[in-house]
Amino acid sequence: MKNPITPTVLAALLAMSFIMPAWCADAATDAAQVTQQASEMPALERAAAQAAGWKSVTVHSAAHQLTITVTDSPQASPAEREAQASKMVAAIEARIEKKPAFAQISVIHVDYVKRAGQTTSPVQGFDFYQTPAGAFVPHKS
């Protein structure tokens, strides 16, 4: 008696053997992009800090997202933070425009955090998604 599951399992394994290299290639490509982006991080941090008017700003990159973190910013209303976040994103957008290392960035996330000793706690966050025209606009939910 033949086992009908065996051909199905073999077909699935064969399909996976073709798909796996593609997954690994994307991870390698993403890592290469992050490496290329690393040299720009100090300039992006300066641009965001200048736009925010605050010195404690860091920028972290992933292949498809930039994260701006503002630590211990002065008290502000949510609307004031959103306006400040928009200024930082505009400054970053101007710096990364037409740079191949940032071509795959589709989201810029802005985090406001408060530091107490060795821990940080979130205050507020904003997401800016790239439009088909290439501009980053705030996500409204």
Short mmCIF file of C-alpha atoms in Angstrom, two decimals:
data_model
loop_
_atom_site.label_atom_id
_atom_site.label_comp_id
_atom_site.label_asym_id
_atom_site.label_seq_id
_atom_site.Cartn_x
_atom_site.Cartn_y
_atom_site.Cartn_z
CA MET A 1 0.00 0.00 0.00
CA LYS A 2 1.42 3.37 -0.99
CA ASN A 3 1.54 6.27 1.41
CA PRO A 4 -0.09 9.32 -0.30
CA ILE A 5 1.61 11.71 2.12
CA THR A 6 5.17 10.85 1.01
CA PRO A 7 4.98 12.49 -2.46
CA THR A 8 3.38 15.58 -0.92
CA VAL A 9 6.13 15.90 1.68
CA LEU A 10 8.83 15.39 -0.94
CA ALA A 11 7.25 18.03 -3.19
CA ALA A 12 7.08 20.48 -0.28
CA LEU A 13 10.75 19.87 0.60
CA LEU A 14 11.76 20.36 -3.01
CA ALA A 15 9.83 23.65 -3.18
CA MET A 16 11.43 24.83 0.08
CA SER A 17 14.90 24.11 -1.30
CA PHE A 18 14.26 26.67 -4.04
CA ILE A 19 12.68 29.26 -1.73
CA MET A 20 15.27 29.20 1.08
CA PRO A 21 18.12 30.81 -0.92
CA ALA A 22 15.80 33.71 -1.77
CA TRP A 23 15.07 34.30 1.92
CA CYS A 24 18.76 34.21 2.76
CA ALA A 25 19.60 36.56 -0.11
CA ASP A 26 17.16 39.15 1.21
CA ALA A 27 18.74 38.97 4.66
CA ALA A 28 22.19 39.42 3.14
CA THR A 29 21.00 42.35 1.02
CA ASP A 30 19.35 43.95 4.04
CA ALA A 31 22.53 43.58 6.10
CA ALA A 32 24.57 45.16 3.31
CA GLN A 33 22.15 48.10 3.14
CA VAL A 34 22.37 48.69 6.89
CA THR A 35 26.16 48.63 6.62
CA GLN A 36 26.03 51.25 3.85
CA GLN A 37 23.64 53.38 5.88
CA ALA A 38 25.87 53.33 8.98
CA SER A 39 28.27 55.98 7.68
CA GLU A 40 25.38 58.46 7.35
CA MET A 41 24.01 58.00 10.88
CA PRO A 42 26.02 60.81 12.54
CA ALA A 43 24.90 63.32 9.88
CA LEU A 44 21.29 62.16 10.20
CA GLU A 45 21.46 62.53 13.99
CA ARG A 46 22.82 66.07 13.66
CA ALA A 47 20.11 66.99 11.16
CA ALA A 48 17.33 65.59 13.37
CA ALA A 49 18.74 67.21 16.52
CA GLN A 50 19.02 70.57 14.80
CA ALA A 51 15.45 70.31 13.49
CA ALA A 52 14.17 69.28 16.93
CA GLY A 53 16.19 71.86 18.78
CA TRP A 54 17.25 69.12 21.16
CA LYS A 55 20.64 67.49 21.62
CA SER A 56 19.68 63.98 22.74
CA VAL A 57 18.56 62.49 19.43
CA THR A 58 19.69 59.16 18.00
CA VAL A 59 18.91 57.56 14.65
CA HIS A 60 18.93 53.81 14.13
CA SER A 61 18.60 52.13 10.76
CA ALA A 62 17.19 48.88 9.53
CA ALA A 63 17.01 48.04 5.85
CA HIS A 64 13.48 49.41 5.44
CA GLN A 65 12.98 51.69 8.46
CA LEU A 66 14.71 54.53 10.25
CA THR A 67 13.97 55.12 13.94
CA ILE A 68 14.57 58.50 15.51
CA THR A 69 14.70 58.41 19.31
CA VAL A 70 14.38 61.63 21.30
CA THR A 71 15.43 61.14 24.92
CA ASP A 72 14.23 63.36 27.79
CA SER A 73 12.77 66.09 25.62
CA PRO A 74 11.18 69.09 27.35
CA GLN A 75 7.52 68.86 28.32
CA ALA A 76 5.31 69.34 25.29
CA SER A 77 1.78 68.61 24.20
CA PRO A 78 1.15 65.69 21.81
CA ALA A 79 0.50 68.19 19.01
CA GLU A 80 3.80 69.98 19.71
CA ARG A 81 5.67 66.65 19.65
CA GLU A 82 3.99 65.74 16.37
CA ALA A 83 5.06 69.05 14.84
CA GLN A 84 8.60 68.53 16.09
CA ALA A 85 8.61 64.95 14.75
CA SER A 86 7.49 66.25 11.34
CA LYS A 87 10.41 68.71 11.31
CA MET A 88 12.89 65.94 12.15
CA VAL A 89 11.47 63.64 9.47
CA ALA A 90 11.64 66.43 6.89
CA ALA A 91 15.31 67.02 7.78
CA ILE A 92 16.08 63.30 7.50
CA GLU A 93 14.10 63.02 4.27
CA ALA A 94 16.17 65.80 2.71
CA ARG A 95 19.41 64.05 3.72
CA ILE A 96 18.50 60.57 2.43
CA GLU A 97 16.79 61.63 -0.79
CA LYS A 98 18.39 60.02 -3.86
CA LYS A 99 20.96 58.08 -1.78
CA PRO A 100 21.03 54.44 -2.91
CA ALA A 101 21.68 53.12 0.60
CA PHE A 102 18.31 54.52 1.69
CA ALA A 103 16.29 53.61 -1.40
CA GLN A 104 14.39 50.86 0.43
CA ILE A 105 13.41 52.98 3.47
CA SER A 106 9.62 53.09 3.60
CA VAL A 107 8.98 54.07 7.23
CA ILE A 108 10.49 56.62 9.59
CA HIS A 109 9.43 56.03 13.20
CA VAL A 110 9.91 58.71 15.86
CA ASP A 111 10.01 57.68 19.53
CA TYR A 112 9.95 60.07 22.46
CA VAL A 113 11.32 58.35 25.57
CA LYS A 114 12.07 59.27 29.17
CA ARG A 115 15.18 57.87 30.84
CA ALA A 116 15.24 57.04 34.54
CA GLY A 117 18.54 55.50 35.56
CA GLN A 118 19.20 52.50 33.32
CA THR A 119 15.64 52.18 32.02
CA THR A 120 13.73 54.09 29.39
CA SER A 121 9.99 54.36 29.10
CA PRO A 122 7.99 55.45 26.06
CA VAL A 123 6.31 58.85 26.07
CA GLN A 124 4.90 59.04 22.55
CA GLY A 125 5.60 57.65 19.09
CA PHE A 126 4.86 58.59 15.49
CA ASP A 127 5.08 56.73 12.19
CA PHE A 128 5.72 58.40 8.85
CA TYR A 129 5.11 56.29 5.76
CA GLN A 130 6.57 56.97 2.36
CA THR A 131 4.08 57.90 -0.34
CA PRO A 132 4.45 56.77 -3.96
CA ALA A 133 5.81 60.25 -4.68
CA GLY A 134 8.62 59.63 -2.17
CA ALA A 135 7.53 61.98 0.64
CA PHE A 136 7.15 60.76 4.22
CA VAL A 137 3.76 61.62 5.70
CA PRO A 138 2.38 61.00 9.20
CA HIS A 139 0.30 57.90 9.65
CA LYS A 140 -3.13 58.72 11.02
CA SER A 141 -5.14 55.95 12.63
#
